[in-house]
């Protein structure tokens, strides 16, 4: 079936096209979309792209960081301001994939992908949605929860507060094939402390559910605790009860539930 490719000058035009044409699908880096094209996916007949400069813009100088949805993992890795996000960007595929793979595309990548989205979730990111009538913002958690239902929305950008202490942001991906396999599971955590005790932690799990999730029971169990073996024990015990991990060729749900506590403990204690 012939495919039409339409490139718009603005995000708003791209959003309008996607809203008006049911058979239109947005393409950013194309690492997953081109696979769909090559495999003969007939669920779309128009590919929408945009050359809007805002789509690929990084604003990292102030207290709030904004990444255009078309920013690639390679762009993140090239920014010193975004050094705390380098482990998450480096977790996405190999160098060739990272050159094309975008922040926005990662929010829609099916399980077990979504490593960067997991990091953004722990940063409590907000998502800017483009439409023909102007932009609006929603929490990333809501977008991820609703991404399988309802009409596909065009993400223009994501934004989040710059971590006051970058060392309080931690990321870890467990994979079977190194250095670039799909995730058995991914954990990202924002762990601010007050007087040595955790205060206001945010913990996100990737590949532990059909989409990246916040691990609320783990967060509650960490509140007021020291990041010591004894202090993190209740959070580690809570980890296996979070999510609903799918079974896939990478790992079974059973295995994911058993190893998530081990990976979480290592991340919380800063162990290798
Ligand atoms: C070999 C290989 C290895 C990979 N390894 C990993 C990995 O280790 N970790 C990982 O997380 N991912 C991995 N991926 C998946 C993928 O490369 C990334 O998730 C990437 O970030 C997807 O971004 P993209 O721009 O290429 O998406 P595209 O292929 O352009 O699009 C993917 C989907 O997202 C939608 N989309 C894209 N941008 C937007 C937007 N702004 N608004 C709304 N919808 C949008 C598209 O319509 C499409 O449905 C891998 C892929 C390949 C091919």
Tab-separated table of C-alpha atoms and ligand atoms in Angstrom:
chain	number	residue	atom	x	y	z
A	1	UNK	CA	0.000	0.000	0.000
A	2	UNK	CA	1.442	3.442	-0.896
A	3	UNK	CA	2.347	5.641	2.042
A	4	UNK	CA	2.040	9.409	2.009
A	5	UNK	CA	4.562	11.389	4.076
A	6	UNK	CA	3.478	14.882	5.133
A	7	UNK	CA	5.888	17.228	6.859
A	8	UNK	CA	4.377	20.221	8.620
A	9	UNK	CA	6.073	23.498	9.547
A	10	UNK	CA	4.427	23.625	12.971
A	11	UNK	CA	3.412	21.218	15.705
A	12	UNK	CA	-0.121	22.626	15.653
A	13	UNK	CA	-0.496	21.698	11.950
A	14	UNK	CA	0.818	18.198	12.647
A	15	UNK	CA	-1.674	17.815	15.501
A	16	UNK	CA	-4.545	18.983	13.287
A	17	UNK	CA	-3.592	16.462	10.588
A	18	UNK	CA	-3.454	13.643	13.112
A	19	UNK	CA	-6.823	14.641	14.512
A	20	UNK	CA	-8.513	14.892	11.137
A	21	UNK	CA	-7.064	11.763	9.474
A	22	UNK	CA	-7.691	8.469	11.230
A	23	UNK	CA	-5.123	6.666	9.068
A	24	UNK	CA	-2.356	9.165	9.903
A	25	UNK	CA	0.446	8.280	12.319
A	26	UNK	CA	3.155	10.566	13.660
A	27	UNK	CA	6.800	9.657	13.125
A	28	UNK	CA	9.659	11.142	15.149
A	29	UNK	CA	12.987	9.247	15.028
A	30	UNK	CA	11.302	6.332	13.299
A	31	UNK	CA	13.199	3.567	15.149
A	32	UNK	CA	9.877	1.809	15.788
A	33	UNK	CA	7.773	3.403	13.050
A	34	UNK	CA	10.140	2.318	10.263
A	35	UNK	CA	10.015	-1.215	11.625
A	36	UNK	CA	6.203	-1.026	11.352
A	37	UNK	CA	6.489	0.295	7.783
A	38	UNK	CA	8.928	-2.456	6.793
A	39	UNK	CA	6.717	-5.113	8.356
A	40	UNK	CA	3.792	-3.885	6.239
A	41	UNK	CA	1.637	-2.420	9.025
A	42	UNK	CA	-1.545	-1.335	7.241
A	43	UNK	CA	-3.087	0.484	10.224
A	44	UNK	CA	-1.780	3.783	8.795
A	45	UNK	CA	-1.446	5.170	5.277
A	46	UNK	CA	-0.087	8.654	6.091
A	47	UNK	CA	3.040	9.449	8.057
A	48	UNK	CA	3.109	12.873	9.691
A	49	UNK	CA	6.387	14.591	10.516
A	50	UNK	CA	7.209	18.127	11.618
A	51	UNK	CA	10.108	20.511	11.055
A	52	UNK	CA	8.994	22.816	13.894
A	53	UNK	CA	12.239	24.004	15.590
A	54	UNK	CA	10.526	23.800	19.019
A	55	UNK	CA	10.229	20.039	18.526
A	56	UNK	CA	14.001	19.516	18.838
A	57	UNK	CA	14.803	22.274	21.341
A	58	UNK	CA	16.525	21.696	24.693
A	59	UNK	CA	15.973	24.345	27.353
A	60	UNK	CA	18.187	23.331	30.246
A	61	UNK	CA	19.584	26.581	31.592
A	62	UNK	CA	16.995	27.476	34.258
A	63	UNK	CA	15.329	25.770	37.199
A	64	UNK	CA	12.870	23.989	34.932
A	65	UNK	CA	14.171	21.847	32.100
A	66	UNK	CA	12.191	21.481	28.885
A	67	UNK	CA	12.959	18.914	26.212
A	68	UNK	CA	11.211	19.077	22.852
A	69	UNK	CA	9.633	15.687	22.134
A	70	UNK	CA	11.878	15.347	19.061
A	71	UNK	CA	15.074	15.637	21.115
A	72	UNK	CA	17.137	12.477	20.588
A	73	UNK	CA	18.964	10.384	23.151
A	74	UNK	CA	22.202	11.468	21.418
A	75	UNK	CA	21.258	15.123	22.021
A	76	UNK	CA	20.650	14.388	25.714
A	77	UNK	CA	24.051	12.693	25.891
A	78	UNK	CA	25.706	15.716	24.271
A	79	UNK	CA	24.382	18.103	26.946
A	80	UNK	CA	26.443	18.654	30.093
A	81	UNK	CA	23.421	20.299	31.734
A	82	UNK	CA	21.619	16.969	31.407
A	83	UNK	CA	24.438	14.807	32.834
A	84	UNK	CA	22.115	13.290	35.460
A	85	UNK	CA	19.998	11.885	32.591
A	86	UNK	CA	22.928	10.340	30.712
A	87	UNK	CA	22.547	6.861	32.267
A	88	UNK	CA	18.889	6.808	31.168
A	89	UNK	CA	19.668	8.030	27.626
A	90	UNK	CA	22.561	5.553	27.346
A	91	UNK	CA	20.188	2.728	28.327
A	92	UNK	CA	18.216	3.148	25.079
A	93	UNK	CA	19.546	0.752	22.413
A	94	UNK	CA	22.986	1.096	20.837
A	95	UNK	CA	24.623	4.233	19.355
A	96	UNK	CA	22.752	3.992	16.022
A	97	UNK	CA	19.365	3.773	17.757
A	98	UNK	CA	20.246	6.623	20.143
A	99	UNK	CA	21.054	8.900	17.194
A	100	UNK	CA	17.417	8.658	16.074
A	101	UNK	CA	15.385	7.609	19.147
A	102	UNK	CA	13.477	10.541	20.611
A	103	UNK	CA	12.191	11.500	24.037
A	104	UNK	CA	8.592	11.662	22.730
A	105	UNK	CA	8.789	8.313	20.924
A	106	UNK	CA	10.015	6.676	24.126
A	107	UNK	CA	6.763	7.638	25.883
A	108	UNK	CA	4.865	5.452	23.377
A	109	UNK	CA	7.341	2.582	23.046
A	110	UNK	CA	5.624	-0.642	24.056
A	111	UNK	CA	6.846	-2.862	26.890
A	112	UNK	CA	9.671	-3.691	27.614
A	113	UNK	CA	10.893	-0.420	26.089
A	114	UNK	CA	10.402	2.976	27.750
A	115	UNK	CA	13.634	3.338	29.739
A	116	UNK	CA	13.824	7.105	29.310
A	117	UNK	CA	10.104	7.474	30.091
A	118	UNK	CA	10.766	5.673	33.396
A	119	UNK	CA	13.424	8.255	34.276
A	120	UNK	CA	11.056	11.108	33.375
A	121	UNK	CA	8.352	9.591	35.573
A	122	UNK	CA	10.660	9.640	38.602
A	123	UNK	CA	11.316	13.324	37.794
A	124	UNK	CA	7.543	13.963	37.911
A	125	UNK	CA	7.635	15.264	34.339
A	126	UNK	CA	4.761	17.072	32.707
A	127	UNK	CA	3.883	16.597	29.052
A	128	UNK	CA	2.917	19.372	26.655
A	129	UNK	CA	0.312	18.204	24.156
A	130	UNK	CA	-0.073	20.020	20.857
A	131	UNK	CA	-3.426	20.515	19.172
A	132	UNK	CA	-4.831	22.647	16.394
A	133	UNK	CA	-6.338	24.879	19.097
A	134	UNK	CA	-3.232	25.414	21.266
A	135	UNK	CA	-1.172	23.429	23.738
A	136	UNK	CA	-2.142	21.910	27.097
A	137	UNK	CA	-0.205	20.136	29.801
A	138	UNK	CA	-0.817	16.847	31.599
A	139	UNK	CA	1.241	14.830	34.100
A	140	UNK	CA	3.345	12.178	32.346
A	141	UNK	CA	1.807	9.560	34.633
A	142	UNK	CA	-1.660	10.321	33.188
A	143	UNK	CA	-0.398	10.165	29.604
A	144	UNK	CA	1.238	6.771	30.184
A	145	UNK	CA	-1.810	5.369	31.967
A	146	UNK	CA	-4.127	6.437	29.145
A	147	UNK	CA	-1.862	5.798	26.173
A	148	UNK	CA	-3.510	2.528	25.148
A	149	UNK	CA	-6.984	4.058	25.316
A	150	UNK	CA	-8.477	7.008	23.501
A	151	UNK	CA	-7.070	8.981	20.582
A	152	UNK	CA	-3.299	9.303	20.209
A	153	UNK	CA	-2.157	12.798	21.199
A	154	UNK	CA	0.840	14.636	19.794
A	155	UNK	CA	3.456	15.335	22.460
A	156	UNK	CA	5.253	18.626	21.837
A	157	UNK	CA	7.622	18.630	24.833
A	158	UNK	CA	8.256	17.332	28.342
A	159	UNK	CA	9.348	19.448	31.291
A	160	UNK	CA	10.465	18.827	34.859
A	161	UNK	CA	12.189	20.598	37.719
A	162	UNK	CA	15.981	20.487	37.621
A	163	UNK	CA	17.071	18.184	40.476
A	164	UNK	CA	18.583	20.414	43.185
A	165	UNK	CA	21.011	17.595	43.956
A	166	UNK	CA	21.718	15.517	40.831
A	167	UNK	CA	23.210	12.764	43.048
A	168	UNK	CA	19.717	12.233	44.496
A	169	UNK	CA	18.557	11.000	41.085
A	170	UNK	CA	19.402	7.372	40.391
A	171	UNK	CA	18.740	5.098	37.438
A	172	UNK	CA	19.338	1.422	36.876
A	173	UNK	CA	18.406	-0.980	34.094
A	174	UNK	CA	18.667	-4.741	34.354
A	175	UNK	CA	19.156	-6.512	31.037
A	176	UNK	CA	20.219	-9.963	29.922
A	177	UNK	CA	22.362	-8.811	26.995
A	178	UNK	CA	25.004	-6.175	27.609
A	179	UNK	CA	25.495	-3.381	26.839
A	180	UNK	CA	22.201	-2.748	25.025
A	181	UNK	CA	19.492	-5.340	25.547
A	182	UNK	CA	15.811	-4.715	26.266
A	183	UNK	CA	14.935	-4.339	29.945
A	184	UNK	CA	14.208	-7.160	32.344
A	185	UNK	CA	13.290	-4.119	34.409
A	186	UNK	CA	14.286	-0.495	34.869
A	187	UNK	CA	14.189	1.591	38.045
A	188	UNK	CA	14.545	5.364	38.368
A	189	UNK	CA	14.401	7.113	41.712
A	190	UNK	CA	14.464	10.658	43.021
A	191	UNK	CA	15.658	10.375	46.619
A	192	UNK	CA	15.869	13.740	48.405
A	193	UNK	CA	16.876	13.503	52.068
A	194	UNK	CA	16.460	15.728	55.086
A	195	UNK	CA	18.753	15.085	58.054
A	196	UNK	CA	19.866	11.892	56.304
A	197	UNK	CA	16.294	10.558	56.035
A	198	UNK	CA	14.338	10.190	52.806
A	199	UNK	CA	11.729	12.888	52.347
A	200	UNK	CA	9.444	12.933	49.297
A	201	UNK	CA	10.915	10.066	47.256
A	202	UNK	CA	9.617	9.275	43.783
A	203	UNK	CA	10.319	5.818	42.406
A	204	UNK	CA	9.382	4.604	38.916
A	205	UNK	CA	9.500	1.078	37.507
A	206	UNK	CA	9.843	0.234	33.812
A	207	UNK	CA	8.899	-3.181	32.330
A	208	UNK	CA	7.018	-4.053	35.540
A	209	UNK	CA	3.634	-3.286	33.926
A	210	UNK	CA	2.446	-2.684	30.335
A	211	UNK	CA	3.760	0.920	30.720
A	212	UNK	CA	6.169	2.650	33.167
A	213	UNK	CA	4.567	3.125	36.593
A	214	UNK	CA	5.170	4.983	39.854
A	215	UNK	CA	5.939	2.533	42.691
A	216	UNK	CA	3.786	4.238	45.341
A	217	UNK	CA	4.041	1.526	48.004
A	218	UNK	CA	7.836	1.670	47.694
A	219	UNK	CA	7.741	5.472	47.972
A	220	UNK	CA	5.606	5.282	51.146
A	221	UNK	CA	7.898	2.667	52.672
A	222	UNK	CA	10.929	4.915	52.089
A	223	UNK	CA	9.474	8.011	53.755
A	224	UNK	CA	11.523	9.041	56.818
A	225	UNK	CA	13.930	6.104	56.425
A	226	UNK	CA	17.715	6.080	56.280
A	227	UNK	CA	19.299	4.774	53.080
A	228	UNK	CA	20.870	1.903	55.012
A	229	UNK	CA	20.323	-1.868	54.669
A	230	UNK	CA	17.866	-1.782	57.566
A	231	UNK	CA	16.217	1.474	56.470
A	232	UNK	CA	15.402	0.322	52.926
A	233	UNK	CA	14.202	-3.191	53.892
A	234	UNK	CA	10.447	-2.318	53.976
A	235	UNK	CA	10.710	-0.632	50.553
A	236	UNK	CA	12.525	-3.657	49.118
A	237	UNK	CA	9.799	-5.934	50.501
A	238	UNK	CA	7.105	-3.718	48.942
A	239	UNK	CA	8.729	-3.768	45.483
A	240	UNK	CA	7.446	-7.219	44.453
A	241	UNK	CA	3.859	-6.135	45.100
A	242	UNK	CA	4.069	-3.215	42.640
A	243	UNK	CA	2.796	-3.430	39.082
A	244	UNK	CA	1.658	-6.339	37.010
A	245	UNK	CA	4.722	-7.443	35.065
A	246	UNK	CA	4.063	-9.087	31.723
A	247	UNK	CA	5.793	-12.276	30.647
A	248	UNK	CA	7.767	-11.794	27.413
A	249	UNK	CA	10.789	-13.353	25.663
A	250	UNK	CA	13.106	-11.345	27.955
A	251	UNK	CA	11.744	-12.551	31.304
A	252	UNK	CA	8.698	-14.063	32.964
A	253	UNK	CA	6.447	-12.092	35.300
A	254	UNK	CA	7.572	-14.488	38.059
A	255	UNK	CA	11.249	-13.644	37.486
A	256	UNK	CA	10.629	-9.894	37.329
A	257	UNK	CA	8.777	-10.007	40.654
A	258	UNK	CA	11.648	-11.870	42.252
A	259	UNK	CA	14.490	-9.656	41.044
A	260	UNK	CA	12.894	-6.228	41.382
A	261	UNK	CA	13.654	-6.065	45.125
A	262	UNK	CA	17.291	-7.043	44.534
A	263	UNK	CA	17.795	-4.312	41.909
A	264	UNK	CA	15.951	-1.757	44.056
A	265	UNK	CA	18.086	-2.536	47.127
A	266	UNK	CA	21.288	-2.102	45.100
A	267	UNK	CA	20.048	1.194	43.666
A	268	UNK	CA	18.980	2.546	47.085
A	269	UNK	CA	22.245	1.527	48.757
A	270	UNK	CA	24.333	2.818	45.848
A	271	UNK	CA	25.822	-0.652	45.243
A	272	UNK	CA	27.092	-1.704	41.825
B	1	LIG	C1	17.248	-2.150	17.898
B	1	LIG	C2	16.375	-1.356	18.838
B	1	LIG	C3	16.731	-1.299	20.174
B	1	LIG	C4	15.945	-0.556	21.078
B	1	LIG	N1	16.323	-0.512	22.379
B	1	LIG	C5	15.576	0.211	23.262
B	1	LIG	C6	15.939	0.264	24.634
B	1	LIG	O1	16.928	-0.335	25.066
B	1	LIG	N2	15.165	0.997	25.468
B	1	LIG	C7	14.050	1.677	25.038
B	1	LIG	O2	13.400	2.341	25.852
B	1	LIG	N3	13.691	1.638	23.749
B	1	LIG	C8	14.408	0.926	22.857
B	1	LIG	N4	14.039	0.863	21.540
B	1	LIG	C9	12.775	1.473	21.139
B	1	LIG	C10	12.887	2.885	20.535
B	1	LIG	O3	14.059	3.039	19.799
B	1	LIG	C11	12.864	3.989	21.601
B	1	LIG	O4	11.864	3.743	22.546
B	1	LIG	C12	12.714	5.381	20.998
B	1	LIG	O5	12.814	6.351	22.027
B	1	LIG	C13	11.414	5.584	20.209
B	1	LIG	O6	11.483	6.894	19.662
B	1	LIG	P1	11.336	7.196	18.088
B	1	LIG	O7	11.456	8.668	17.943
B	1	LIG	O8	12.253	6.380	17.288
B	1	LIG	O9	9.835	6.723	17.875
B	1	LIG	P2	9.047	6.484	16.460
B	1	LIG	O10	9.484	5.178	15.892
B	1	LIG	O11	9.164	7.695	15.607
B	1	LIG	O12	7.583	6.371	17.027
B	1	LIG	C14	7.235	5.351	17.934
B	1	LIG	C15	5.751	5.539	18.331
B	1	LIG	O13	5.617	6.735	19.098
B	1	LIG	C16	4.720	7.646	18.452
B	1	LIG	N5	5.327	8.970	18.647
B	1	LIG	C17	6.600	9.349	18.403
B	1	LIG	N6	6.778	10.620	18.775
B	1	LIG	C18	5.590	11.072	19.247
B	1	LIG	C19	5.141	12.310	19.764
B	1	LIG	N7	5.954	13.378	19.885
B	1	LIG	N8	3.837	12.427	20.144
B	1	LIG	C20	2.985	11.371	20.034
B	1	LIG	N9	3.368	10.149	19.542
B	1	LIG	C21	4.657	10.015	19.161
B	1	LIG	C22	4.672	7.220	16.989
B	1	LIG	O14	3.460	7.577	16.376
B	1	LIG	C23	4.830	5.705	17.126
B	1	LIG	O15	3.593	5.121	17.435
B	1	LIG	C24	14.797	0.127	20.612
B	1	LIG	C25	14.448	0.067	19.250
B	1	LIG	C26	15.234	-0.660	18.382
B	1	LIG	C27	14.844	-0.703	16.926
